[in-house]
Short mmCIF file of C-alpha atoms in Angstrom, two decimals:
data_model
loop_
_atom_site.label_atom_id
_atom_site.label_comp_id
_atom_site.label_asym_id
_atom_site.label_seq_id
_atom_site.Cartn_x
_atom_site.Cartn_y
_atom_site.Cartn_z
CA UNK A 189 -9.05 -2.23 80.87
CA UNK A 190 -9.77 -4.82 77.81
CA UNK A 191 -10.76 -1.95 75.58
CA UNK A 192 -7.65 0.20 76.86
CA UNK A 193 -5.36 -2.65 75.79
CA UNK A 194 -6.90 -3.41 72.70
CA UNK A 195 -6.15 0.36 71.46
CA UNK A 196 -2.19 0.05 72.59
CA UNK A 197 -2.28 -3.38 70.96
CA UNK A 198 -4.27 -1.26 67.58
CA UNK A 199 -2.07 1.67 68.25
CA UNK A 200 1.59 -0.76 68.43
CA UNK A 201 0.21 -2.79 64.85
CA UNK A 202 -0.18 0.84 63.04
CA UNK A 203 3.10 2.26 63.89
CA UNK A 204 4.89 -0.99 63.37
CA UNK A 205 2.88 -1.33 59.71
CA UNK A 206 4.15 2.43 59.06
CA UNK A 207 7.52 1.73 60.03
CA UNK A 208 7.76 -1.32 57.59
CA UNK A 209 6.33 0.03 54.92
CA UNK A 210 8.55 2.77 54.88
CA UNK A 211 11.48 0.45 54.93
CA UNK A 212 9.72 -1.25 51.98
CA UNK A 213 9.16 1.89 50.04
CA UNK A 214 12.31 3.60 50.60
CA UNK A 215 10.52 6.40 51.96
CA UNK A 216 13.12 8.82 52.73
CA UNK A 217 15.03 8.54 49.60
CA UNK A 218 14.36 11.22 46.91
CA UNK A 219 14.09 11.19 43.24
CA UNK A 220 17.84 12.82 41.57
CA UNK A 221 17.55 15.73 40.54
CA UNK A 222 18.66 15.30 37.08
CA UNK A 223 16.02 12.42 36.74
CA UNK A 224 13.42 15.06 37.35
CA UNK A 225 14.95 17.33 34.50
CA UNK A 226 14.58 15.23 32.09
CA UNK A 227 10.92 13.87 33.29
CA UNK A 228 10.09 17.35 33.02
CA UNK A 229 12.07 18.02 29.64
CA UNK A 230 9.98 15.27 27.88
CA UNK A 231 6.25 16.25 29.17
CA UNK A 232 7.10 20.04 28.09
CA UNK A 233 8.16 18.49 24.48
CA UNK A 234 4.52 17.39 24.31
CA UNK A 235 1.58 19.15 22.97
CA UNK A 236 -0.42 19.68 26.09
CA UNK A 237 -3.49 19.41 24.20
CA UNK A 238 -2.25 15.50 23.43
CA UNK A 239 -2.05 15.54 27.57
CA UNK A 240 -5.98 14.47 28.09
CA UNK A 241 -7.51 13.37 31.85
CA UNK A 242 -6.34 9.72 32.71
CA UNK A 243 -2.96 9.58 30.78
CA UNK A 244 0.07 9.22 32.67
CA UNK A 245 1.30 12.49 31.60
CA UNK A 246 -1.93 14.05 33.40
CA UNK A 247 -1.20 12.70 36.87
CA UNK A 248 2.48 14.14 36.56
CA UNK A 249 2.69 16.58 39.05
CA UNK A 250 6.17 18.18 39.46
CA UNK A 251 5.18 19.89 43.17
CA UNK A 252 5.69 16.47 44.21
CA UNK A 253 8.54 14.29 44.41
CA UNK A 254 8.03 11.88 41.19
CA UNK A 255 9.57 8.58 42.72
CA UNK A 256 8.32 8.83 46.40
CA UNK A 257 4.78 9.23 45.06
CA UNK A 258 4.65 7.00 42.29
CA UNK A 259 1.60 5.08 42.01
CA UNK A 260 -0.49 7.57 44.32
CA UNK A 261 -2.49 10.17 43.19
CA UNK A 262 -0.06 11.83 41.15
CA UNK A 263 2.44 9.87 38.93
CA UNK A 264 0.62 7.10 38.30
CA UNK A 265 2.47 5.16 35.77
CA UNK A 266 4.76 5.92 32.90
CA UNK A 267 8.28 5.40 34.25
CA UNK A 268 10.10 3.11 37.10
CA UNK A 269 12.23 3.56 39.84
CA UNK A 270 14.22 0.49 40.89
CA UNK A 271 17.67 1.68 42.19
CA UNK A 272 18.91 3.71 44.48
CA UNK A 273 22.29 5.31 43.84
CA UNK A 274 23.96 7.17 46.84
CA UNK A 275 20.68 7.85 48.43
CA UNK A 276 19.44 8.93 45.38
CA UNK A 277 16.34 7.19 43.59
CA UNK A 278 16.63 6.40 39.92
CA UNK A 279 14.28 5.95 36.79
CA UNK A 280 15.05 2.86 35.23
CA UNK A 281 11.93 2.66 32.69
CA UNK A 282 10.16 5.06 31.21
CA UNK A 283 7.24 3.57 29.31
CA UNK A 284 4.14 5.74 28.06
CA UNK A 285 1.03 4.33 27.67
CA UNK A 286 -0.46 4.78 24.29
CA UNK A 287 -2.99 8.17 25.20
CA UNK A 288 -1.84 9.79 21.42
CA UNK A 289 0.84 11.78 22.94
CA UNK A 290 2.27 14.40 20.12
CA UNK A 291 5.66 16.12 20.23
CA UNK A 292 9.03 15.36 19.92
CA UNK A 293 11.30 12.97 21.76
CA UNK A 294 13.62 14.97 24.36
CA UNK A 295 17.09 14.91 23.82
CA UNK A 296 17.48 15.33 27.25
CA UNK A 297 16.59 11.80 28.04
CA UNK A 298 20.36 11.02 28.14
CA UNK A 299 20.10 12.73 31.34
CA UNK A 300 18.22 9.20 32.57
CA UNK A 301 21.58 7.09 32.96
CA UNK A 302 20.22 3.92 34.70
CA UNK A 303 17.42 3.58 32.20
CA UNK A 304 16.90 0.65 31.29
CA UNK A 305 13.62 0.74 29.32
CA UNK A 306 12.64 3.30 27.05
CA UNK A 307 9.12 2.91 24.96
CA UNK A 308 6.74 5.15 23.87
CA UNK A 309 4.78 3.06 20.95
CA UNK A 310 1.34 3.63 19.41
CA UNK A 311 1.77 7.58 19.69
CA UNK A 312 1.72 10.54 17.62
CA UNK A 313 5.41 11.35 18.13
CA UNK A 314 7.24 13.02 15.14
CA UNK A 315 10.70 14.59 13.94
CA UNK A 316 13.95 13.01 14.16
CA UNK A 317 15.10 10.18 16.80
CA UNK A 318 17.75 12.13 18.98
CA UNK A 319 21.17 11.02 18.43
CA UNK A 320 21.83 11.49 22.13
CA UNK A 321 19.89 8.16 22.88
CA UNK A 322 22.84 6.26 22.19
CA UNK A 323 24.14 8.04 25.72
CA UNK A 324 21.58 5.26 27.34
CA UNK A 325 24.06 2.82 27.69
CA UNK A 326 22.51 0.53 30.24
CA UNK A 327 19.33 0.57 27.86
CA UNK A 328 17.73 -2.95 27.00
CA UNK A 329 14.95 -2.44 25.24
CA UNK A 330 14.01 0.54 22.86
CA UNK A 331 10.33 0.75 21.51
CA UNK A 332 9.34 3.92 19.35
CA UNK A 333 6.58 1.86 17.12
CA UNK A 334 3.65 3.37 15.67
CA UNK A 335 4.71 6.60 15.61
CA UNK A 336 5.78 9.28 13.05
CA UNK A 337 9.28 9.31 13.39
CA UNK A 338 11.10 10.80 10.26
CA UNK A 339 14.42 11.02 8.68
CA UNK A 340 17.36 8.34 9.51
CA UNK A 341 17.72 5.76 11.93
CA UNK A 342 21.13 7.32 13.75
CA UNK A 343 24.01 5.24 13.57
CA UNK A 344 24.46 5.71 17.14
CA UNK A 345 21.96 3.31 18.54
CA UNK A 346 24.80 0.76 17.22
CA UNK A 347 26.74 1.82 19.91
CA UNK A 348 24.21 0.16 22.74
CA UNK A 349 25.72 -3.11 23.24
CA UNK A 350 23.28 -3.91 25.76
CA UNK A 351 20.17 -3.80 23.61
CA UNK A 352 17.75 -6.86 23.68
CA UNK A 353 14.65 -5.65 21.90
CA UNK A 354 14.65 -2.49 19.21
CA UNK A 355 11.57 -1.93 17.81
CA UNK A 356 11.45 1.36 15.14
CA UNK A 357 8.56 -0.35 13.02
CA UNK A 358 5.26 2.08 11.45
CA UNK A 359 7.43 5.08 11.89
CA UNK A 360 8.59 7.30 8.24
CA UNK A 361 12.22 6.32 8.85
CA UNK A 362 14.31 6.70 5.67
CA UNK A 363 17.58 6.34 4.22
CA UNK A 364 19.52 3.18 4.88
CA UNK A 365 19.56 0.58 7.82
CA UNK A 366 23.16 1.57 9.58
CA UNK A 367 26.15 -1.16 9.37
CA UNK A 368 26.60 0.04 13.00
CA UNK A 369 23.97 -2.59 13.71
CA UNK A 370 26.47 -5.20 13.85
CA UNK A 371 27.48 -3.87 17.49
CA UNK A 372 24.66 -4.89 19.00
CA UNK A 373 25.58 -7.84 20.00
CA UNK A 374 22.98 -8.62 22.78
CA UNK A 375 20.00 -8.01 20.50
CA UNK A 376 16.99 -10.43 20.50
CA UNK A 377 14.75 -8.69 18.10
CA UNK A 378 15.04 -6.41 15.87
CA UNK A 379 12.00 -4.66 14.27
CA UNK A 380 11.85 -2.25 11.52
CA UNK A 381 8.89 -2.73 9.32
CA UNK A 382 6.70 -1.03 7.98
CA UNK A 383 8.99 2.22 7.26
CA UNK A 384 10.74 3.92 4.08
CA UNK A 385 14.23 2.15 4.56
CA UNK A 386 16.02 1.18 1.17
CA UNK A 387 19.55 0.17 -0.25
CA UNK A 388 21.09 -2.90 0.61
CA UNK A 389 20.82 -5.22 3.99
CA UNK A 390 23.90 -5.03 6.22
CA UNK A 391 25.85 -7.73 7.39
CA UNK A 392 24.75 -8.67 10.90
CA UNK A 393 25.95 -12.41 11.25
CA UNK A 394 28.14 -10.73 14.19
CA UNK A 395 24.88 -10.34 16.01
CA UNK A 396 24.78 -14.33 17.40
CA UNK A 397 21.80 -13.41 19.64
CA UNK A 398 19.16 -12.31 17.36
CA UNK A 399 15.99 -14.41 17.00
CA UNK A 400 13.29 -12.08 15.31
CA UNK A 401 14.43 -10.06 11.97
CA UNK A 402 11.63 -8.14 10.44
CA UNK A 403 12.52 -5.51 7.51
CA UNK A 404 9.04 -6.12 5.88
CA UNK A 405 7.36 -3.18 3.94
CA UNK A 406 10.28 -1.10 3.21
CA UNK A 407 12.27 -0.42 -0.23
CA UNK A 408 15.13 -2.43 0.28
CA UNK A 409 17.27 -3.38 -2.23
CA UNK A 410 19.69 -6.40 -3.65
CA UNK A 411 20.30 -9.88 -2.71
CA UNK A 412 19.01 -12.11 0.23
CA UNK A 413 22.12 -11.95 2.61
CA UNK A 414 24.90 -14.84 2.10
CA UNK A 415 25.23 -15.04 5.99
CA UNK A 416 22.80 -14.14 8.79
CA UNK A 417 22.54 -14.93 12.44
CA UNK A 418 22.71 -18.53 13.50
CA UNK A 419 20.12 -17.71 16.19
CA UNK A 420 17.65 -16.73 14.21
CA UNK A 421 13.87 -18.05 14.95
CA UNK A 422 11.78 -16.03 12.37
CA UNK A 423 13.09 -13.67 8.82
CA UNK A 424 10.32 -11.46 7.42
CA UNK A 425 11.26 -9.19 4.25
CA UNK A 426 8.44 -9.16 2.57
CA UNK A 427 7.09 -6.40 0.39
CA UNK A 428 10.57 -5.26 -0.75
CA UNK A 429 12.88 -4.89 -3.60
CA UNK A 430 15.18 -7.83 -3.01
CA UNK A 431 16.00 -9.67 -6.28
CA UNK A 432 18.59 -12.23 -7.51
CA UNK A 433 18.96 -15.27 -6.02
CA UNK A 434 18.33 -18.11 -3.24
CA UNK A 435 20.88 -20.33 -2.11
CA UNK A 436 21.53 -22.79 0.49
CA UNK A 437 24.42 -21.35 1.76
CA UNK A 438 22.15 -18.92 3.39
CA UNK A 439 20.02 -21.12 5.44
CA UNK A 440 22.67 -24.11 6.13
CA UNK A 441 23.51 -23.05 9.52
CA UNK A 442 19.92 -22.04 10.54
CA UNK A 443 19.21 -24.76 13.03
CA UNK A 444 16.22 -22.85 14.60
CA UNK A 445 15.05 -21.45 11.98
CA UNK A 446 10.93 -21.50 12.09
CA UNK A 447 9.36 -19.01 9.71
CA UNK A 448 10.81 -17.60 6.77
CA UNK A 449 8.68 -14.82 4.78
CA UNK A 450 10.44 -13.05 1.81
CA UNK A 451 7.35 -13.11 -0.17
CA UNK A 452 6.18 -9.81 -2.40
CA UNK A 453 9.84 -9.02 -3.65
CA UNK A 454 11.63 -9.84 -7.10
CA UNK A 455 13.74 -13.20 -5.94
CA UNK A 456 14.29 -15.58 -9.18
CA UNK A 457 15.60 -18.53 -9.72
CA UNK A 458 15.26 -22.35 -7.83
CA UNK A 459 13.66 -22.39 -4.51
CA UNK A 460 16.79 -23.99 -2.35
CA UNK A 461 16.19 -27.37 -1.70
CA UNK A 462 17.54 -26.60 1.76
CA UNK A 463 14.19 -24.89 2.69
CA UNK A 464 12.66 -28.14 2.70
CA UNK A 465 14.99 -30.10 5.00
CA UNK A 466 15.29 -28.12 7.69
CA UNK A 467 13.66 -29.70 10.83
CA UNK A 468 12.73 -26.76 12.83
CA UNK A 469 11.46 -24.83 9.85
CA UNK A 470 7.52 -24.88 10.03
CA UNK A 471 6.31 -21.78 7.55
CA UNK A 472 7.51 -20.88 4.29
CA UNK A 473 6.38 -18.17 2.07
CA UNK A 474 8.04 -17.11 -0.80
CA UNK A 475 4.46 -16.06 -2.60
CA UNK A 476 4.56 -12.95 -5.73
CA UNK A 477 8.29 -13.46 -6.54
CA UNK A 478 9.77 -14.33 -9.88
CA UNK A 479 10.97 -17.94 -8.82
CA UNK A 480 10.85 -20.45 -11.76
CA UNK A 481 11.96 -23.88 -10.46
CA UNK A 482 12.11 -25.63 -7.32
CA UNK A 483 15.36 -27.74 -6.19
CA UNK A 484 14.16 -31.20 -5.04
CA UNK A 485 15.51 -32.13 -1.71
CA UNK A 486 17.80 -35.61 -1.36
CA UNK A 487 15.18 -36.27 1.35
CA UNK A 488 11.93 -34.60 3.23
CA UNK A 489 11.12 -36.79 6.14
CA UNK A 490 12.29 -34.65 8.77
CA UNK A 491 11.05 -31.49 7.66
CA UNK A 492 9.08 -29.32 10.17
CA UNK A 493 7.15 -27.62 7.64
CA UNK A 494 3.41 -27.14 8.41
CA UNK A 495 2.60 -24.54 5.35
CA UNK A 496 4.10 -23.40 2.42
CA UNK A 497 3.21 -20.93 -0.23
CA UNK A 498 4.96 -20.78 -3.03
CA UNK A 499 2.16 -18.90 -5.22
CA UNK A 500 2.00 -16.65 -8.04
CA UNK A 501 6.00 -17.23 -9.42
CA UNK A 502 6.59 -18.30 -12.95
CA UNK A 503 7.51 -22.28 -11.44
CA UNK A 504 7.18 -24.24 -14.40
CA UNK A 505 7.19 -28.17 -15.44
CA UNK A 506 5.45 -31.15 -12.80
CA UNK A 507 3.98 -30.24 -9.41
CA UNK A 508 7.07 -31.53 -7.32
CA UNK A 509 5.05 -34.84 -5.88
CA UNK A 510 8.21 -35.00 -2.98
CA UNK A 511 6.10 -32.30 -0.84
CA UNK A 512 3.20 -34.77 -0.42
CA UNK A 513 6.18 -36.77 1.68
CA UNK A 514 6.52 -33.79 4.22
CA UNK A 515 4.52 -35.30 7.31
CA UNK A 516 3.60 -32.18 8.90
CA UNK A 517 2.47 -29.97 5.90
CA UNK A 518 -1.31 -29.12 5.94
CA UNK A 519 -1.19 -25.92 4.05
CA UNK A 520 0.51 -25.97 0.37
CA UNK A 521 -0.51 -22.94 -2.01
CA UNK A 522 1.05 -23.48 -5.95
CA UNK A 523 -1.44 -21.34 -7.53
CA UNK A 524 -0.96 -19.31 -10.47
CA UNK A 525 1.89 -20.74 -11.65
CA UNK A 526 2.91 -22.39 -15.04
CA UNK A 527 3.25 -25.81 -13.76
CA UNK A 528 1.80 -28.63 -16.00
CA UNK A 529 1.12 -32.02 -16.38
CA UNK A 530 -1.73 -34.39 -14.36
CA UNK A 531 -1.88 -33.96 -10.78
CA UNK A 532 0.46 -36.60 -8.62
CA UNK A 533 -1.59 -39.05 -6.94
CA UNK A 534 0.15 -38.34 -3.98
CA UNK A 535 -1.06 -35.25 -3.45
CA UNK A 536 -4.80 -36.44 -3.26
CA UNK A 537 -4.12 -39.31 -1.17
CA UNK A 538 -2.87 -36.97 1.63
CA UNK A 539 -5.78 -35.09 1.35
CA UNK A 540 -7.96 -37.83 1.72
CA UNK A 541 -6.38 -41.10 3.00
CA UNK A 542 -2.90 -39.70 5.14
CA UNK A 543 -1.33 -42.25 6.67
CA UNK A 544 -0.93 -42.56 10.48
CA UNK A 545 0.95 -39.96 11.97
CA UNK A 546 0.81 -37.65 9.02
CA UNK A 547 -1.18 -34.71 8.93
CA UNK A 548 -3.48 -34.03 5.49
CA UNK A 549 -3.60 -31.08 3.84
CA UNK A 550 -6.34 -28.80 5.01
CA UNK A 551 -5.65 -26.28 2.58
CA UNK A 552 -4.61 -27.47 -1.22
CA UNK A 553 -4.59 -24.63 -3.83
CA UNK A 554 -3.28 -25.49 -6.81
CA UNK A 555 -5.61 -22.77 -9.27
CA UNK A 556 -4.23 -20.81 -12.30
CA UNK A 557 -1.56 -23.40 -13.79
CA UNK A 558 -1.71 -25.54 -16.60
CA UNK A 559 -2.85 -28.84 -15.07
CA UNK A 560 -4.56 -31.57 -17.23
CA UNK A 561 -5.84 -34.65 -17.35
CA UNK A 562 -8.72 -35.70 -14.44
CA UNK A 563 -9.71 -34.50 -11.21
CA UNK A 564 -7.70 -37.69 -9.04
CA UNK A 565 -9.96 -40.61 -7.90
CA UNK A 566 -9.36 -39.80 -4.50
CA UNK A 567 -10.13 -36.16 -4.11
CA UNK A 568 -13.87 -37.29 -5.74
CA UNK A 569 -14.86 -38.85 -2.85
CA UNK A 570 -13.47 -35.43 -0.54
CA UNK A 571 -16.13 -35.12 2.03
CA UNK A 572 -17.60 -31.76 1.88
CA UNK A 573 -16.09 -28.65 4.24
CA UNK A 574 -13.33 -31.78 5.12
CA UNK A 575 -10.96 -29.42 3.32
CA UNK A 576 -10.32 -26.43 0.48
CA UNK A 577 -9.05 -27.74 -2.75
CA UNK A 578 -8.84 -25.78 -5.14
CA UNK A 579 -8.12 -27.05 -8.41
CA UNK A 580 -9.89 -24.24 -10.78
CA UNK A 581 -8.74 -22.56 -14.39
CA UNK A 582 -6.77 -25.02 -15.21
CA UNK A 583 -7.04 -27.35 -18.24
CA UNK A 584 -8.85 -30.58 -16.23
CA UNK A 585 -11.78 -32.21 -17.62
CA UNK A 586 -14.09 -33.96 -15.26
CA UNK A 587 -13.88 -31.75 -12.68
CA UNK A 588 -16.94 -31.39 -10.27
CA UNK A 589 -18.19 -28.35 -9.27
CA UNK A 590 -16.78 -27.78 -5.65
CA UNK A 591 -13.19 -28.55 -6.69
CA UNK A 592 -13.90 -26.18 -10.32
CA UNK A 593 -13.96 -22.14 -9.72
CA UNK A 594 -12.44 -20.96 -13.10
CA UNK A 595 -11.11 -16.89 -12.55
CA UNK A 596 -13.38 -14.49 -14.66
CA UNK A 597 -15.73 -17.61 -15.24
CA UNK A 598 -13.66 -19.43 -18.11
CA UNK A 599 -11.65 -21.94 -18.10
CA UNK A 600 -8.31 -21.42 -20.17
CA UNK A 601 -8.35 -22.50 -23.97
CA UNK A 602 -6.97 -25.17 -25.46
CA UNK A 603 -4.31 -23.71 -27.42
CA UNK A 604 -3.10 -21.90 -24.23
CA UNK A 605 -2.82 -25.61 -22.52
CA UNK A 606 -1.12 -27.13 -25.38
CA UNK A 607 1.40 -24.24 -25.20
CA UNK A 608 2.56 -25.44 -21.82
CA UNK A 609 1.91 -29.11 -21.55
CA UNK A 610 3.90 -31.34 -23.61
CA UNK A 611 1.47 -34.05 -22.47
CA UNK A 612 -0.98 -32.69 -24.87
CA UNK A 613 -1.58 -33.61 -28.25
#
């Protein structure tokens, strides 16, 4: 009798586990049909030799209803089903796992209405992004990085106001970034680097959400925007063709403004003195650009910066002693430049003696200028592997061997100093 009513009792916990499960799973409700369509559409765009054993494309069997079964045996993983619509389960992400996947993107994915996720990164897809995408209105987040993806960005994907995160980067996208971009007005981040983009930078102050901007790598063209997103947390251009100017009209409303990186490009000019007065600001690189002076700020104190490089420009006259005032720098980089002049005091007494509170410099590279005079008392008595100083072809005397690394093993002549530093006689 005990046994007999511990199998009802066994028999009673199964069924009711069953029963609530099924509730939990949606177990009667079926995938749409057009949701299976366009699954199917985009594995048979794929080169089935791409398809290898493990990949989510493998475990994709059609025989079987995709969103009652996924996560079983078949369908493992690569999409999402989150809503039901009139009985009806639908895809709301479709997200490949990097298995090197070649083919082209289906233009029947506009058949996928409630997606809300679309990414496919670190593939081998190629040909052209399909215009239809922009039929994806509920989309939030795009990803087609690392892939081969060719020919222009369509205008279209402007039209997907409800995009948070685009990312096009390491495709072969050329042509021109669309001024359509300034409808999407819920983007967060916006990621196209590392592609064959060129003419000139649209205006997208419209889009007040955007926090990371990255155009690096491409062949873009003209001036540094005079506007750009309030939000923004972090610009990257580097490696481009931008030219002209700096100002501070560009950066003035940039209250959370943390890394700015427009180095490798053909800016000239004064460094804004803006850049250094910023409080959230903490990285600055304007390195291999054609900049020849740098504004001094009416005051540093509450700069965030933590590392600057403002290497290999054409900066000219004294090394601007106001950044040894910046409390958080630890990483300045002035090398090959044509500044001149002795070395501020300043400068060395960071290094060595900071004052409470302020951090020293751990990295101080001021190689390839036209520096004179001695080595400053204070960076002789730099404990070894404390910091890297580099102070090297320049046109010092007394300068001790760890601090004096002169390129191709000489230092510069004499006449060559004398040419830049009126301080010589």
């Amino acid at each position: 009798m005990v046994q007999m009513g511990s199998f009802k009792l066994f028999s009673f916990s199964i069924i009711a586990f069953i029963a609530a499960t099924g509730v939990l799973l949606g177990a009667e409700s079926k995938t749409h049909g057009g949701d299976i369509e366009a699954l199917k559409d985009l594995k048979n765009a794929i080169e089935p030799v791409s398809v290898k054993p493990g990949s989510c494309l493998n475990s994709w069997d059609f025989t079987f209803d995709p969103c009652d079964n996924l996560f079983s045996i078949k369908f493992t993983c690569g999409f999402r089903c989150d809503i039901v619509v009139s009985g009806f389960s639908r895809v709301t992400e479709l997200s490949l796992d990097s298995a090197g996947y070649t083919g082209s993107l289906s233009s029947t994915l506009n058949n996928l209405p409630y997606l809300q996720t679309l990414d496919v990164s670190n593939n081998y897809f190629s040909g052209n992004i399909p215009e239809s995408l922009s039929n994806l209105t509920r989309l939030s987040r795009l990803g087609l990085s690392m892939n081969y993806f060719s020919g222009e960005i369509p205008s279209s994907i402007g039209t997907l106001s409800n995009l948070e995160e685009l990312f096009l980067d390491n495709n072969n996208l050329e042509r021109t970034i669309p001024t359509s971009f300034n409808g999407l007005v819920s983007l967060k981040r916006l990621e196209l680097q590392h592609n064959k983009l060129n003419g000139y930078i649209p205006d997208l102050s419209s889009l007040t959400n955007l926090l990371y901007l990255d155009f690096s790598d491409n062949a873009l063209v003209g001036v540094f925007p005079a506007t750009v997103p309030v939000s923004l947390v972090q610009i990257s251009m580097r490696n481009n063709n931008l030219n002209g100017t700096l100002t501070s009209e560009s950066f003035k409303n940039l209250m959370y403004l943390q890394v700015v990186d427009l180095s490798s490009n053909q800016i000239s000019g004064s460094v804004p003195s803006l850049l250094f007065e910023l409080p959230s600001l903490q990285q600055l690189t304007l390195s291999v650009n054609q900049f020849s002076s740098i504004e001094v700020p009416s005051y540093g104190y509450q700069s965030g910066l933590i590392a600057v490089d403002l290497s290999n420009n054409q900066l000219k006259g004294f090394l601007p002693s106001f950044i040894a005032f910046i409390p958080k720098l630890s990483s300045l980089s002035l090398e090959n430049n044509e500044f001149s002049g002795l070395i501020p005091t300043q400068l060395a007494l960071k290094t060595v003696f900071p004052e409470i509170g302020v951090s020293p410099f751990a990295r101080l590279l001021l190689g390839g200028n036209y520096l004179l005079g001695g080595v400053p008392r204070p960076l002789l008595g730099l404990k070894p592997d404390s910091a890297n100083v580099n102070l090297g072809d320049n046109c010092l005397y007394r300068c001790p061997l760890r601090f004096f690394f002169c390129q191709g093993g000489q230092q510069k002549s004499w006449e060559e100093c004398k040419r830049f530093n009126p301080l010589i006689h």
